[in-house]
mmCIF file of C-alpha atoms in Angstrom:
data_model
loop_
_atom_site.group_PDB
_atom_site.id
_atom_site.type_symbol
_atom_site.label_atom_id
_atom_site.label_comp_id
_atom_site.label_asym_id
_atom_site.label_seq_id
_atom_site.Cartn_x
_atom_site.Cartn_y
_atom_site.Cartn_z
ATOM 1 C CA TYR A 1 -1.207 -37.710 15.374
ATOM 2 C CA ASN A 2 -2.329 -34.178 15.396
ATOM 3 C CA ASN A 3 -3.694 -34.599 18.815
ATOM 4 C CA LEU A 4 -0.231 -35.987 20.341
ATOM 5 C CA GLY A 5 1.529 -33.264 18.429
ATOM 6 C CA VAL A 6 -0.629 -30.532 20.083
ATOM 7 C CA ALA A 7 -0.145 -32.025 23.306
ATOM 8 C CA SER A 8 3.633 -32.252 23.043
ATOM 9 C CA LEU A 9 3.532 -28.686 21.897
ATOM 10 C CA ARG A 10 1.904 -27.637 25.001
ATOM 11 C CA LYS A 11 4.344 -29.362 26.869
ATOM 12 C CA GLY A 12 7.199 -27.422 25.122
ATOM 13 C CA ARG A 13 8.558 -30.354 23.386
ATOM 14 C CA ARG A 14 8.454 -28.535 19.902
ATOM 15 C CA ALA A 15 10.608 -31.281 17.974
ATOM 16 C CA GLU A 16 8.349 -33.958 18.975
ATOM 17 C CA ALA A 17 5.637 -31.951 18.068
ATOM 18 C CA MET A 18 6.840 -31.343 14.732
ATOM 19 C CA ALA A 19 7.437 -34.930 14.185
ATOM 20 C CA TYR A 20 3.696 -35.747 14.937
ATOM 21 C CA PHE A 21 2.426 -32.843 12.740
ATOM 22 C CA GLN A 22 4.559 -34.137 9.858
ATOM 23 C CA LYS A 23 3.448 -37.631 10.165
ATOM 24 C CA SER A 24 -0.175 -36.572 10.406
ATOM 25 C CA LEU A 25 0.418 -34.658 6.959
ATOM 26 C CA GLU A 26 1.897 -37.707 5.490
ATOM 27 C CA LEU A 27 -1.390 -39.567 6.003
ATOM 28 C CA ARG A 28 -3.522 -36.458 5.105
ATOM 29 C CA PRO A 29 -1.645 -33.783 3.454
ATOM 30 C CA ARG A 30 -4.666 -31.692 2.992
ATOM 31 C CA ARG A 31 -5.464 -30.759 6.692
ATOM 32 C CA ALA A 32 -5.509 -27.166 7.375
ATOM 33 C CA GLU A 33 -5.462 -27.357 11.273
ATOM 34 C CA VAL A 34 -2.207 -29.643 11.062
ATOM 35 C CA HIS A 35 -0.380 -26.899 8.762
ATOM 36 C CA GLY A 36 -1.531 -24.407 11.279
ATOM 37 C CA SER A 37 -0.282 -26.459 14.152
ATOM 38 C CA LEU A 38 3.110 -27.113 12.472
ATOM 39 C CA GLY A 39 3.282 -23.572 11.622
ATOM 40 C CA ASP A 40 2.932 -22.569 15.278
ATOM 41 C CA ALA A 41 5.592 -25.084 16.168
ATOM 42 C CA LEU A 42 8.171 -23.645 13.701
ATOM 43 C CA TYR A 43 7.354 -20.160 14.658
ATOM 44 C CA LEU A 44 8.466 -20.647 18.115
ATOM 45 C CA GLU A 45 11.259 -22.464 17.095
ATOM 46 C CA GLY A 46 12.253 -19.085 15.263
ATOM 47 C CA ARG A 47 11.842 -20.824 11.821
ATOM 48 C CA ARG A 48 9.772 -17.920 10.532
ATOM 49 C CA GLY A 49 10.214 -18.597 6.814
ATOM 50 C CA GLU A 50 8.921 -22.081 7.186
ATOM 51 C CA ALA A 51 6.295 -21.009 9.353
ATOM 52 C CA ILE A 52 4.873 -18.547 6.703
ATOM 53 C CA MET A 53 4.848 -21.403 4.396
ATOM 54 C CA GLU A 54 2.551 -23.516 6.394
ATOM 55 C CA PHE A 55 0.129 -20.672 7.471
ATOM 56 C CA GLN A 56 0.095 -19.920 3.609
ATOM 57 C CA LYS A 57 -0.981 -23.836 3.199
ATOM 58 C CA VAL A 58 -3.782 -23.113 5.646
ATOM 59 C CA LEU A 59 -5.173 -20.314 3.604
ATOM 60 C CA GLU A 60 -5.153 -22.442 0.402
ATOM 61 C CA LEU A 61 -7.102 -24.793 2.058
ATOM 62 C CA GLU A 62 -9.201 -22.075 4.228
ATOM 63 C CA PRO A 63 -8.922 -18.874 2.592
ATOM 64 C CA ASP A 64 -10.852 -17.084 5.304
ATOM 65 C CA ASN A 65 -9.287 -18.530 8.333
ATOM 66 C CA PRO A 66 -8.874 -15.604 10.932
ATOM 67 C CA ARG A 67 -6.178 -17.274 12.999
ATOM 68 C CA ALA A 68 -4.176 -18.309 9.906
ATOM 69 C CA HIS A 69 -4.246 -14.745 8.795
ATOM 70 C CA PHE A 70 -3.297 -13.485 12.134
ATOM 71 C CA ASN A 71 -0.205 -15.792 12.457
ATOM 72 C CA LEU A 72 0.573 -14.963 8.977
ATOM 73 C CA GLY A 73 0.456 -11.332 9.479
ATOM 74 C CA LEU A 74 2.542 -11.785 12.592
ATOM 75 C CA ALA A 75 5.356 -13.728 11.136
ATOM 76 C CA LEU A 76 5.380 -11.560 7.966
ATOM 77 C CA ALA A 77 5.765 -8.560 10.062
ATOM 78 C CA GLN A 78 8.757 -9.835 11.979
ATOM 79 C CA GLU A 79 10.274 -10.273 8.558
ATOM 80 C CA GLY A 80 9.720 -6.792 7.477
ATOM 81 C CA ARG A 81 7.257 -7.564 5.054
ATOM 82 C CA THR A 82 4.890 -5.019 6.900
ATOM 83 C CA GLY A 83 2.603 -4.279 3.658
ATOM 84 C CA GLU A 84 1.705 -8.075 3.427
ATOM 85 C CA ALA A 85 1.359 -8.304 7.083
ATOM 86 C CA VAL A 86 -1.543 -5.420 7.121
ATOM 87 C CA ASN A 87 -3.762 -7.101 4.520
ATOM 88 C CA HIS A 88 -3.552 -10.400 6.464
ATOM 89 C CA TYR A 89 -4.419 -8.467 9.599
ATOM 90 C CA ARG A 90 -7.255 -6.681 7.876
ATOM 91 C CA LYS A 91 -8.372 -10.190 6.383
ATOM 92 C CA ALA A 92 -7.971 -11.685 9.942
ATOM 93 C CA LEU A 93 -10.637 -8.984 11.097
ATOM 94 C CA GLN A 94 -13.168 -9.794 8.627
ATOM 95 C CA GLY A 95 -13.608 -13.075 10.266
ATOM 96 C CA ASP A 96 -13.009 -12.150 13.666
ATOM 97 C CA PRO A 97 -13.797 -8.374 14.046
ATOM 98 C CA SER A 98 -13.134 -8.802 17.965
ATOM 99 C CA ALA A 99 -9.846 -10.393 18.139
ATOM 100 C CA ILE A 100 -7.905 -7.914 20.356
ATOM 101 C CA PRO A 101 -4.399 -9.211 19.504
ATOM 102 C CA THR A 102 -5.255 -8.491 15.780
ATOM 103 C CA LEU A 103 -6.668 -5.126 16.553
ATOM 104 C CA ASN A 104 -3.837 -4.034 18.490
ATOM 105 C CA ASN A 105 -1.245 -5.190 16.184
ATOM 106 C CA LEU A 106 -2.819 -3.827 13.018
ATOM 107 C CA ALA A 107 -3.208 -0.293 14.866
ATOM 108 C CA TRP A 108 0.456 -0.118 16.080
ATOM 109 C CA ILE A 109 1.545 -0.842 12.264
ATOM 110 C CA LEU A 110 -0.935 1.816 11.068
ATOM 111 C CA ALA A 111 0.100 4.299 14.087
ATOM 112 C CA THR A 112 3.893 3.929 13.861
ATOM 113 C CA CYS A 113 5.147 2.301 10.529
ATOM 114 C CA PRO A 114 8.078 4.384 9.030
ATOM 115 C CA GLU A 115 6.593 3.763 5.827
ATOM 116 C CA ALA A 116 4.153 6.719 5.402
ATOM 117 C CA SER A 117 2.420 4.921 2.529
ATOM 118 C CA LEU A 118 1.295 2.280 5.223
ATOM 119 C CA ARG A 119 0.178 4.640 8.153
ATOM 120 C CA ASN A 120 -3.319 5.689 8.553
ATOM 121 C CA GLY A 121 -4.001 7.445 11.650
ATOM 122 C CA ALA A 122 -8.075 7.318 11.609
ATOM 123 C CA GLU A 123 -7.816 3.499 11.066
ATOM 124 C CA ALA A 124 -5.299 3.353 13.971
ATOM 125 C CA VAL A 125 -7.582 5.056 16.364
ATOM 126 C CA ARG A 126 -10.521 2.945 15.457
ATOM 127 C CA HIS A 127 -9.189 -0.348 15.731
ATOM 128 C CA ALA A 128 -6.974 0.672 18.824
ATOM 129 C CA GLU A 129 -9.994 2.083 20.758
ATOM 130 C CA GLU A 130 -11.931 -0.898 20.110
ATOM 131 C CA ALA A 131 -8.902 -3.267 21.462
ATOM 132 C CA SER A 132 -8.767 -1.186 24.695
ATOM 133 C CA ARG A 133 -12.554 -0.964 25.210
ATOM 134 C CA LEU A 134 -12.909 -4.852 24.625
ATOM 135 C CA ALA A 135 -10.349 -5.363 27.100
ATOM 136 C CA GLY A 136 -11.744 -2.957 29.631
ATOM 137 C CA GLY A 137 -9.583 0.078 29.114
ATOM 138 C CA GLU A 138 -6.927 -0.928 31.899
ATOM 139 C CA ASN A 139 -4.236 -2.726 29.706
ATOM 140 C CA ALA A 140 -1.378 -0.760 29.359
ATOM 141 C CA GLY A 141 0.161 -2.140 26.136
ATOM 142 C CA LEU A 142 -3.126 -1.486 24.603
ATOM 143 C CA LEU A 143 -3.243 1.823 25.751
ATOM 144 C CA ASP A 144 0.491 2.349 24.737
ATOM 145 C CA THR A 145 -0.884 1.265 20.925
ATOM 146 C CA LEU A 146 -3.836 3.833 21.426
ATOM 147 C CA ALA A 147 -1.637 6.620 22.412
ATOM 148 C CA ALA A 148 0.579 6.139 19.452
ATOM 149 C CA ALA A 149 -2.539 6.275 17.209
ATOM 150 C CA TYR A 150 -3.909 9.280 18.725
ATOM 151 C CA ALA A 151 -0.430 10.805 18.042
ATOM 152 C CA GLU A 152 -0.504 9.678 14.201
ATOM 153 C CA ALA A 153 -3.872 11.457 14.166
ATOM 154 C CA GLY A 154 -2.636 14.542 15.511
ATOM 155 C CA ARG A 155 -4.643 14.186 18.530
ATOM 156 C CA PHE A 156 -1.756 14.875 20.940
ATOM 157 C CA PRO A 157 -3.688 15.824 23.916
ATOM 158 C CA GLU A 158 -5.547 12.461 23.703
ATOM 159 C CA ALA A 159 -2.244 10.821 23.129
ATOM 160 C CA MET A 160 -0.689 12.411 26.434
ATOM 161 C CA GLU A 161 -3.308 11.644 28.684
ATOM 162 C CA THR A 162 -3.689 7.927 27.107
ATOM 163 C CA ALA A 163 0.178 7.306 27.431
ATOM 164 C CA ARG A 164 0.171 8.558 31.027
ATOM 165 C CA ARG A 165 -2.674 6.206 31.808
ATOM 166 C CA GLY A 166 -0.682 3.445 30.217
ATOM 167 C CA LEU A 167 2.490 4.392 32.113
ATOM 168 C CA ALA A 168 0.685 4.270 35.280
ATOM 169 C CA LEU A 169 -0.499 1.016 34.830
ATOM 170 C CA ALA A 170 2.838 -0.203 33.904
ATOM 171 C CA THR A 171 4.551 1.153 36.492
ATOM 172 C CA SER A 172 1.995 -0.346 39.076
ATOM 173 C CA GLY A 173 2.466 -3.511 37.194
ATOM 174 C CA GLU A 174 6.154 -3.484 37.581
ATOM 175 C CA ASN A 175 6.221 -3.938 33.572
ATOM 176 C CA SER A 176 9.584 -1.664 33.564
ATOM 177 C CA THR A 177 10.351 -2.379 29.608
ATOM 178 C CA LEU A 178 7.047 -1.197 28.898
ATOM 179 C CA ALA A 179 7.071 1.698 31.133
ATOM 180 C CA ALA A 180 10.528 3.008 29.738
ATOM 181 C CA GLY A 181 9.165 2.710 26.130
ATOM 182 C CA LEU A 182 5.996 4.865 27.450
ATOM 183 C CA ARG A 183 8.097 7.444 28.734
ATOM 184 C CA ARG A 184 10.187 7.641 25.668
ATOM 185 C CA ARG A 185 7.150 7.825 23.844
ATOM 186 C CA LEU A 186 4.988 10.272 25.790
ATOM 187 C CA ALA A 187 7.875 12.716 25.506
ATOM 188 C CA LEU A 188 7.489 12.608 21.956
ATOM 189 C CA TYR A 189 3.541 13.351 21.910
ATOM 190 C CA GLU A 190 4.477 16.202 24.496
ATOM 191 C CA ALA A 191 6.963 17.857 21.744
ATOM 192 C CA GLY A 192 3.912 17.317 19.264
ATOM 193 C CA ARG A 193 5.568 14.570 17.485
ATOM 194 C CA PRO A 194 4.115 11.144 16.581
ATOM 195 C CA TYR A 195 6.026 7.845 17.341
ATOM 196 C CA ARG A 196 8.158 6.032 14.436
ATOM 197 C CA LYS A 197 8.894 2.382 15.168
ATOM 198 C CA VAL A 198 12.801 2.012 14.043
ATOM 199 C CA PRO A 199 12.828 -0.754 11.175
#
């Protein structure tokens, strides 16, 4: 049933996929991968609270599963549970230190979170530099995060240079939404101010 569910999920048939995953769990309730797949489907349906519960079940069975820690961090961050998200992103990196999405998401929170207790410019720079390096240094979204990290660390010349590189890439790639965001953030860095994400 799990394989049928995964196939349905790939085709965008989420309700059908969830039915298969639930049937699979009725037969074998302690299968971490099925809880993870069900969590993915619920997350895509916008049912984040239920998705969080499924990702937590994965971690009860496999406490070091980096994908489950990442997915849980993602869902928790979107629910405003930022401190918990940071913990899970850090645990995800322990298991998979080269995961670009995890490095980027953690760096973004550490650089831009409105809660001062959660910000850490030096750690944000470390993760954002690694993500950008692993991606070849030509990804506008990762450069946006790296610029925000530099700004949080008080390294405004580097923040401005990095944001300009990201802006050029976003503009040439016709990513108007990211380009607009980068322009706004670049203006802050030019004024010597870091970016704070609005809650």
